[in-house]
Coordinates of N, CA and C in Angstrom, one line a residue:
S1 N 67.8 147.5 -177.3 CA 68.1 147.5 -178.7 C 67.2 146.6 -179.4
L2 N 66.6 145.6 -178.8 CA 65.7 144.7 -179.6 C 64.3 145.4 -179.8
S3 N 63.7 146.3 -178.8 CA 62.8 147.1 -179.1 C 62.9 148.1 -180.0
G4 N 64.1 148.6 -180.0 CA 64.2 149.9 -181.0 C 64.1 149.2 -182.4
A5 N 64.9 148.1 -182.6 CA 64.9 147.4 -184.0 C 63.7 146.9 -184.3
M6 N 62.7 146.4 -183.4 CA 61.4 146.2 -183.8 C 60.5 147.3 -184.1
E7 N 60.5 148.4 -183.4 CA 59.9 149.7 -183.7 C 60.4 150.1 -184.9
R8 N 61.5 150.1 -185.4 CA 62.1 150.7 -186.6 C 61.4 149.8 -187.8
N9 N 61.0 148.5 -187.4 CA 60.5 147.5 -188.6 C 61.9 146.9 -189.2
H10 N 63.0 147.1 -188.7 CA 64.1 146.5 -189.5 C 63.7 145.0 -190.2
K11 N 64.1 144.7 -191.2 CA 63.9 143.3 -191.9 C 65.0 142.3 -191.4
M12 N 64.3 141.9 -190.3 CA 65.1 140.8 -189.6 C 64.3 139.7 -188.8
V13 N 64.9 139.0 -188.6 CA 64.2 137.6 -187.8 C 64.8 137.5 -186.6
Y14 N 64.3 137.7 -185.3 CA 64.9 137.4 -183.8 C 64.5 136.3 -183.3
V15 N 65.1 135.2 -182.9 CA 64.6 134.2 -182.3 C 65.2 134.2 -180.8
C16 N 64.3 134.2 -179.8 CA 64.6 134.0 -178.7 C 64.5 132.7 -178.1
Y17 N 65.6 132.1 -177.5 CA 65.5 130.8 -176.7 C 65.0 131.0 -175.4
D18 N 63.9 130.9 -175.1 CA 63.4 131.2 -173.7 C 63.7 130.4 -172.7
N19 N 64.6 130.5 -172.0 CA 65.0 129.4 -170.8 C 64.5 129.8 -169.5
Q20 N 63.9 131.1 -169.5 CA 63.0 131.7 -168.1 C 64.1 131.9 -167.0
A21 N 65.2 132.2 -167.4 CA 66.1 132.7 -166.3 C 67.4 133.3 -166.9
Y22 N 68.4 133.8 -166.1 CA 69.7 134.1 -166.7 C 70.5 132.7 -166.3
M23 N 70.4 131.7 -167.4 CA 71.0 130.4 -167.2 C 72.5 130.6 -167.3
N24 N 73.0 131.1 -168.2 CA 74.6 131.1 -168.5 C 75.3 131.6 -167.4
T25 N 74.8 132.6 -166.5 CA 75.4 133.1 -165.4 C 75.1 132.7 -164.1
G26 N 74.5 131.4 -163.9 CA 74.1 130.8 -162.7 C 72.9 130.9 -162.3
I27 N 71.8 130.7 -163.1 CA 70.3 130.5 -162.9 C 69.9 131.6 -162.1
Q28 N 69.9 132.9 -162.3 CA 69.4 133.9 -161.9 C 68.2 134.2 -162.1
R29 N 67.0 134.8 -161.5 CA 65.5 135.1 -161.7 C 65.8 136.2 -162.9
S30 N 64.9 136.1 -163.8 CA 64.7 137.1 -164.8 C 63.2 137.6 -164.8
S31 N 62.8 138.7 -165.4 CA 61.7 139.1 -165.6 C 60.7 137.7 -166.4
A32 N 61.5 136.9 -167.1 CA 60.8 135.7 -167.8 C 60.7 134.7 -167.0
T33 N 61.4 134.5 -165.8 CA 61.1 133.4 -164.7 C 59.6 133.5 -164.2
P34 N 59.1 132.3 -164.0 CA 57.5 132.1 -163.7 C 57.6 132.5 -162.5
K35 N 56.4 132.7 -162.0 CA 56.3 132.7 -160.5 C 56.3 131.3 -159.9
G36 N 56.8 131.6 -158.5 CA 57.2 130.2 -157.9 C 58.7 129.7 -158.2
A37 N 59.3 129.9 -159.3 CA 60.3 129.2 -159.6 C 61.6 129.6 -158.3
D38 N 62.4 128.6 -158.0 CA 63.4 128.5 -157.2 C 64.8 128.9 -158.1
T39 N 65.4 130.0 -157.8 CA 66.7 130.3 -158.7 C 67.7 130.8 -157.5
T40 N 68.8 130.9 -158.0 CA 69.9 131.5 -157.1 C 69.6 132.8 -156.7
T41 N 69.0 133.6 -157.2 CA 68.6 135.0 -156.6 C 67.1 135.2 -156.2
S42 N 66.2 134.1 -156.3 CA 65.2 133.9 -155.6 C 64.9 132.7 -155.1
P43 N 66.0 132.3 -154.2 CA 66.1 131.0 -153.5 C 64.8 130.7 -152.2
V44 N 64.4 129.5 -152.5 CA 63.6 129.1 -151.4 C 64.1 128.7 -150.2
G45 N 63.5 129.0 -149.1 CA 64.2 128.7 -147.8 C 63.1 129.3 -146.6
K46 N 64.0 129.4 -145.6 CA 63.0 130.0 -144.4 C 62.2 131.6 -144.9
A47 N 63.0 132.3 -145.3 CA 62.6 133.7 -145.5 C 61.6 133.5 -146.6
N48 N 61.8 132.8 -147.6 CA 61.2 132.7 -148.9 C 60.6 131.4 -149.2
T49 N 59.3 130.8 -149.0 CA 58.8 129.8 -149.2 C 58.4 129.4 -150.5
I50 N 58.2 130.6 -151.3 CA 57.4 130.5 -152.7 C 58.6 130.4 -153.7
G51 N 59.8 131.2 -153.7 CA 60.5 131.3 -154.9 C 60.2 132.7 -155.3
K52 N 60.2 132.9 -156.6 CA 60.1 134.1 -157.4 C 58.7 134.7 -157.2
Q53 N 58.4 135.7 -156.7 CA 57.0 136.3 -156.3 C 56.1 136.8 -157.4
Q54 N 56.8 137.3 -158.3 CA 56.1 137.7 -159.6 C 55.5 137.0 -160.7
N55 N 54.8 137.1 -161.4 CA 54.3 136.4 -162.7 C 55.6 136.8 -163.8
R56 N 55.6 136.0 -164.7 CA 56.7 136.2 -165.6 C 55.9 137.1 -166.6
K57 N 56.7 137.8 -167.6 CA 56.5 139.1 -168.3 C 56.3 137.9 -169.8
D58 N 55.2 138.6 -170.5 CA 55.0 137.9 -172.1 C 55.7 138.5 -172.8
L59 N 56.8 138.2 -173.4 CA 57.7 138.7 -174.4 C 57.2 138.5 -175.8
T60 N 56.4 137.6 -176.0 CA 55.8 137.5 -177.4 C 54.8 138.5 -177.5
K61 N 53.9 138.8 -176.7 CA 53.0 140.1 -176.6 C 53.9 141.2 -176.6
I62 N 54.8 141.6 -175.8 CA 55.4 142.8 -176.0 C 56.0 142.8 -177.2
M63 N 56.7 141.9 -178.0 CA 57.3 142.2 -179.4 C 56.0 142.5 -180.3
A64 N 54.9 141.7 -180.0 CA 53.9 142.0 -181.1 C 53.3 143.3 -181.0
A65 N 53.1 143.8 -179.6 CA 52.8 145.3 -179.3 C 53.7 146.4 -180.2
H66 N 54.8 145.8 -180.8 CA 55.5 146.8 -181.7 C 54.8 147.0 -183.2
N67 N 53.6 146.4 -183.1 CA 53.1 146.3 -184.5 C 54.1 145.8 -185.6
I68 N 54.9 144.8 -185.3 CA 55.5 144.3 -186.5 C 55.0 143.2 -187.2
P69 N 55.2 142.9 -188.6 CA 54.8 142.1 -189.3 C 54.3 140.8 -188.9
Y70 N 55.3 140.2 -188.1 CA 55.1 138.8 -187.5 C 55.8 138.6 -186.3
A71 N 55.0 138.0 -185.4 CA 55.4 137.5 -183.8 C 54.9 136.1 -183.8
A72 N 55.6 135.3 -183.2 CA 55.2 133.7 -182.8 C 55.9 133.2 -181.5
Q73 N 55.1 132.4 -181.2 CA 55.5 131.5 -179.7 C 55.5 130.1 -180.3
V74 N 56.7 129.4 -180.1 CA 56.8 128.0 -180.5 C 57.4 127.1 -179.7
S75 N 57.3 125.8 -179.7 CA 57.9 124.9 -178.9 C 58.5 123.8 -179.6
P76 N 59.7 123.2 -179.3 CA 60.4 122.0 -179.8 C 59.4 120.9 -179.9
S77 N 58.6 120.7 -179.1 CA 57.5 119.5 -179.0 C 56.6 119.4 -180.0
H78 N 56.5 120.6 -180.6 CA 55.5 120.7 -181.9 C 56.2 121.2 -183.2
W79 N 57.1 120.2 -183.5 CA 58.2 120.8 -184.5 C 57.7 121.5 -185.7
N80 N 56.5 120.6 -186.2 CA 55.8 121.1 -187.5 C 55.3 122.6 -187.5
D81 N 54.6 122.9 -186.4 CA 54.1 124.3 -186.1 C 55.6 125.1 -186.1
L82 N 56.6 124.8 -185.4 CA 57.5 125.6 -185.4 C 58.2 125.9 -186.7
Y83 N 58.3 124.9 -187.6 CA 58.9 125.0 -188.9 C 58.0 126.0 -189.7
Q84 N 56.8 125.9 -189.7 CA 55.7 126.8 -190.5 C 55.9 128.2 -190.0
K85 N 56.1 128.5 -188.8 CA 56.1 129.7 -188.3 C 57.6 130.3 -188.4
A86 N 58.6 129.5 -188.6 CA 59.9 130.1 -189.0 C 59.9 130.5 -190.7
E87 N 59.2 129.5 -191.4 CA 59.0 130.1 -192.8 C 58.4 131.5 -193.1
K88 N 57.3 131.5 -192.1 CA 56.4 132.8 -192.1 C 57.7 133.8 -191.8
A89 N 58.1 133.7 -190.8 CA 58.9 134.8 -190.2 C 60.0 135.2 -191.1
F90 N 60.7 134.4 -191.7 CA 61.7 134.6 -192.8 C 61.1 135.3 -193.9
A91 N 59.6 135.0 -194.3 CA 59.2 135.7 -195.4 C 58.3 137.0 -195.1
A92 N 58.5 137.5 -193.8 CA 57.8 138.6 -193.4 C 58.3 139.8 -194.0
D93 N 57.5 140.8 -194.2 CA 58.1 142.2 -194.8 C 58.5 143.3 -193.9
G94 N 59.7 142.9 -193.0 CA 60.0 143.6 -191.9 C 60.3 142.7 -190.9
A95 N 60.2 143.4 -189.7 CA 60.8 142.4 -188.3 C 60.0 141.4 -188.1
A96 N 60.3 140.3 -187.4 CA 59.7 139.1 -187.1 C 60.3 138.6 -185.9
F97 N 59.6 138.0 -184.9 CA 60.0 137.6 -183.8 C 59.6 136.4 -183.4
I98 N 60.3 135.4 -183.0 CA 60.0 134.0 -182.7 C 60.6 133.8 -181.3
N99 N 59.7 133.4 -180.3 CA 59.9 133.1 -178.8 C 59.8 131.6 -178.8
A100 N 60.9 130.9 -178.6 CA 60.8 129.5 -178.7 C 61.2 129.0 -177.1
L101 N 60.3 128.0 -176.5 CA 60.5 127.6 -175.1 C 61.8 126.8 -175.4
A102 N 62.8 127.0 -174.2 CA 64.3 126.2 -174.3 C 64.2 125.8 -172.8
P103 N 63.8 124.7 -172.6 CA 64.1 124.2 -171.1 C 65.5 124.2 -171.0
C104 N 66.1 124.3 -169.8 CA 67.5 124.1 -169.3 C 67.4 123.1 -168.2
P105 N 67.9 121.8 -168.6 CA 68.0 120.8 -167.7 C 68.5 121.3 -166.3
R106 N 69.6 122.0 -166.2 CA 70.2 122.1 -164.9 C 69.5 123.4 -164.1
G107 N 68.8 124.2 -164.7 CA 68.2 125.1 -164.2 C 66.7 125.1 -163.8
W108 N 66.0 124.2 -164.8 CA 65.0 123.8 -164.6 C 65.0 122.5 -163.6
R109 N 66.0 121.7 -163.5 CA 66.1 120.5 -162.7 C 65.3 119.5 -163.3
H110 N 65.8 119.0 -164.3 CA 64.9 118.1 -165.0 C 66.0 116.9 -165.7
D111 N 65.7 115.9 -165.9 CA 66.6 115.1 -166.6 C 66.4 115.4 -168.3
S112 N 67.5 115.6 -169.0 CA 67.6 116.2 -170.4 C 66.7 115.2 -171.2
K113 N 66.6 113.9 -170.9 CA 65.7 112.9 -171.7 C 64.3 113.6 -171.6
D114 N 63.9 114.3 -170.6 CA 62.5 114.5 -170.6 C 62.3 116.0 -171.0
T115 N 63.2 116.7 -171.7 CA 63.0 118.0 -172.3 C 61.9 118.2 -173.3
I116 N 61.4 117.1 -174.2 CA 60.6 117.4 -175.1 C 59.1 117.0 -174.4
E117 N 59.2 116.2 -173.6 CA 57.9 116.0 -172.7 C 57.6 117.1 -171.9
I118 N 58.6 117.7 -171.3 CA 58.3 119.1 -170.6 C 57.5 120.1 -171.4
C119 N 58.2 120.3 -172.6 CA 57.9 121.1 -173.6 C 56.2 121.0 -174.0
R120 N 56.1 119.6 -174.1 CA 54.7 119.3 -174.5 C 53.7 119.7 -173.2
L121 N 54.1 119.3 -172.1 CA 53.3 119.7 -170.8 C 53.1 121.3 -170.8
A122 N 53.9 122.1 -171.1 CA 54.0 123.3 -171.2 C 52.8 124.0 -172.3
V123 N 52.6 123.2 -173.2 CA 51.8 123.5 -174.4 C 50.4 123.0 -173.9
D124 N 50.3 121.8 -173.4 CA 49.2 121.3 -173.1 C 48.5 121.8 -171.8
T125 N 49.1 122.4 -171.2 CA 48.6 123.1 -169.7 C 48.2 124.7 -170.3
C126 N 48.5 125.1 -171.3 CA 48.5 126.4 -171.6 C 49.3 127.5 -171.1
F127 N 50.5 126.8 -170.5 CA 51.4 127.8 -169.8 C 52.2 128.4 -171.0
W128 N 52.5 127.7 -172.0 CA 53.0 127.9 -173.2 C 52.5 127.8 -174.6
P129 N 51.4 128.8 -174.6 CA 50.2 128.5 -175.9 C 51.1 128.8 -177.2
L130 N 50.8 128.1 -178.0 CA 51.3 128.2 -179.6 C 50.5 129.2 -180.1
Y131 N 51.0 130.2 -180.9 CA 50.2 131.1 -181.6 C 51.0 132.1 -182.2
E132 N 50.4 132.7 -183.3 CA 51.2 134.0 -184.0 C 50.4 135.0 -184.0
V133 N 51.0 136.1 -184.2 CA 50.4 137.7 -184.6 C 50.9 138.0 -185.7
A134 N 50.0 137.9 -187.1 CA 50.5 138.3 -188.3 C 49.8 139.4 -188.8
N135 N 50.5 140.5 -189.0 CA 50.0 141.8 -189.6 C 48.7 142.1 -188.8
G136 N 49.0 142.0 -187.5 CA 47.9 142.1 -186.3 C 46.9 141.2 -186.0
K137 N 46.7 140.2 -186.7 CA 45.7 139.3 -186.5 C 46.4 138.1 -185.6
T138 N 45.8 137.7 -184.6 CA 46.2 136.7 -183.7 C 45.6 135.3 -184.1
R139 N 46.4 134.3 -184.0 CA 45.9 133.2 -184.4 C 46.4 132.1 -183.6
V140 N 45.8 131.5 -182.6 CA 46.0 130.2 -181.9 C 46.3 129.1 -182.9
T141 N 47.6 128.4 -182.9 CA 47.7 127.5 -183.7 C 47.7 126.1 -183.2
Y142 N 47.5 126.1 -182.0 CA 47.2 124.7 -181.2 C 46.5 125.0 -179.8
K143 N 45.5 124.1 -180.0 CA 44.4 124.2 -179.0 C 44.3 122.7 -178.3
P144 N 44.7 122.4 -177.0 CA 44.6 121.1 -176.6 C 43.1 120.6 -176.5
R145 N 43.1 119.3 -176.8 CA 41.9 118.7 -176.7 C 41.3 118.8 -175.3
E146 N 42.2 118.3 -174.4 CA 42.0 118.2 -173.0 C 42.9 119.3 -172.3
K147 N 42.8 120.3 -171.9 CA 43.7 121.2 -171.2 C 44.2 120.6 -170.0
K148 N 45.1 120.3 -169.4 CA 45.8 119.9 -168.4 C 46.1 120.7 -167.4
P149 N 45.9 120.6 -166.2 CA 46.3 121.2 -164.8 C 47.8 121.6 -164.7
I150 N 47.9 122.9 -164.8 CA 49.5 123.6 -164.5 C 50.4 122.3 -163.7
T151 N 49.5 122.1 -162.6 CA 50.5 121.1 -161.6 C 51.1 120.2 -162.5
E152 N 50.7 119.5 -163.7 CA 51.5 118.4 -164.4 C 52.7 119.1 -164.8
F153 N 52.8 120.4 -165.3 CA 54.0 120.8 -165.7 C 55.1 121.1 -164.8
L154 N 54.5 121.6 -163.6 CA 55.4 122.3 -162.4 C 55.9 121.0 -161.9
K155 N 55.1 120.0 -161.7 CA 55.6 118.6 -161.1 C 57.2 117.9 -161.7
A156 N 57.0 118.2 -163.0 CA 58.2 117.6 -164.0 C 59.4 118.4 -163.7
Q157 N 59.4 119.4 -162.9 CA 60.6 120.2 -162.6 C 61.0 120.5 -161.2
G158 N 62.2 120.3 -160.9 CA 62.7 120.5 -159.4 C 62.9 122.1 -159.2
R159 N 62.7 122.9 -159.9 CA 62.6 124.4 -159.5 C 61.3 124.7 -159.0
F160 N 60.3 123.8 -159.0 CA 59.2 124.0 -158.4 C 58.6 123.1 -157.4
R161 N 59.7 122.1 -157.1 CA 59.4 121.1 -156.1 C 58.7 121.5 -154.6
H162 N 59.3 122.8 -154.3 CA 58.9 123.1 -153.1 C 57.4 123.8 -152.8
L163 N 56.6 123.9 -154.3 CA 55.3 124.5 -154.3 C 54.3 123.4 -153.8
F164 N 54.8 122.2 -153.8 CA 54.0 121.1 -153.3 C 54.1 120.7 -151.9
N165 N 54.7 121.6 -151.1 CA 54.7 121.4 -149.9 C 53.5 122.0 -149.0
P166 N 53.0 121.4 -148.1 CA 52.0 121.9 -147.3 C 52.1 123.7 -147.0
G167 N 50.8 124.3 -147.4 CA 51.3 125.6 -147.1 C 51.1 126.4 -148.5
N168 N 51.5 125.9 -149.5 CA 51.8 126.5 -150.8 C 50.7 126.5 -151.8
E169 N 49.5 125.7 -151.3 CA 48.5 125.5 -152.0 C 47.7 126.9 -152.9
D170 N 47.9 128.0 -152.3 CA 47.2 129.2 -152.7 C 48.4 129.7 -153.8
V171 N 49.5 129.2 -153.6 CA 50.5 129.7 -154.8 C 50.2 128.9 -155.9
L172 N 49.9 127.8 -156.0 CA 49.5 126.8 -157.0 C 48.3 127.1 -157.7
K173 N 47.2 127.6 -156.8 CA 46.1 128.2 -157.4 C 46.4 129.4 -158.0
A174 N 47.0 130.4 -157.5 CA 47.4 131.6 -158.3 C 47.9 131.3 -159.6
I175 N 48.8 130.4 -159.6 CA 49.5 130.1 -160.7 C 48.4 129.5 -161.9
Q176 N 47.6 128.7 -161.5 CA 46.8 128.0 -162.5 C 45.7 129.2 -162.7
D177 N 45.5 130.1 -161.9 CA 44.4 131.3 -162.3 C 45.3 132.1 -163.3
E178 N 46.6 132.5 -163.1 CA 47.0 133.5 -164.0 C 47.3 132.6 -165.3
T179 N 47.5 131.2 -165.5 CA 47.6 130.6 -166.7 C 46.1 130.7 -167.4
D180 N 45.1 130.2 -166.8 CA 44.0 130.4 -167.3 C 43.5 131.7 -167.9
R181 N 43.9 132.7 -167.0 CA 43.5 134.2 -167.5 C 44.1 134.3 -168.9
R182 N 45.6 134.1 -168.9 CA 46.3 134.4 -169.9 C 45.6 133.7 -171.2
W183 N 45.2 132.4 -171.0 CA 44.8 131.5 -172.1 C 43.5 132.2 -172.6
E184 N 42.7 132.6 -171.6 CA 41.4 133.0 -172.2 C 41.3 134.4 -172.9
M185 N 42.3 135.2 -172.3 CA 42.7 136.4 -173.1 C 43.1 136.3 -174.4
L186 N 44.1 135.1 -174.6 CA 44.7 135.0 -176.0 C 43.3 134.4 -177.0
L187 N 42.5 133.6 -176.3 CA 41.5 133.1 -177.4 C 40.5 134.5 -177.5
A188 N 40.4 135.3 -176.6 CA 39.4 136.4 -177.0 C 40.3 137.4 -178.0
E189 N 41.6 137.4 -177.7 CA 42.1 138.2 -178.8 C 42.1 137.6 -180.3
E190 N 42.0 136.3 -180.3 CA 42.0 135.7 -181.6 C 40.5 135.8 -182.2
E191 N 39.6 135.7 -181.3 CA 38.2 135.9 -181.8 C 38.0 137.5 -182.4
I192 N 38.6 138.5 -181.7 CA 38.4 139.8 -182.0 C 39.2 140.1 -183.3
S193 N 40.2 139.7 -183.2 CA 41.1 140.0 -184.5 C 40.6 139.3 -185.9
N194 N 39.7 138.3 -185.6 CA 39.2 137.6 -187.0 C 37.5 138.0 -187.1
R195 N 37.3 138.9 -186.7 CA 35.8 139.7 -187.0 C 36.1 140.4 -188.2

């Protein structure tokens, strides 16, 4: 139904609180769950030492691919960026989509007082880049001065604790490689759309 509304370009703003799993029904894995996450339906144990096997889908890009007037990715750690993007979404002439990172202390297994710091790490590792696609033009709205390694984001959450056990080095490398690939692709899209 969301894809249909976006394709028809209904004048609406859809805000997704992206907590990266089906949290309200028991922390099940979803297509938005990151690779390596331990969930109730991708549990870590003897048969599965990795957690979720697949990379997460990029919902913001999926929505932007509908050629809607406005799509953006935001984080509560960067409130001014979030505020500015919300204003643009509500002013858009047609459908608009905002994907907001929404950590779940229970599902991500972190102390609730660390929520904003975890959001900041998601942005500074480029796991959750802040960007917008306005009328087909991509703009990255925050570029870290010093991009942090993905392990800083992962270590802050219990759902990834098992990845730091011996034998999972390749999984950590794969997550870093995928994060870097997506970040470089986003920068290239920004460069192309501003020519």
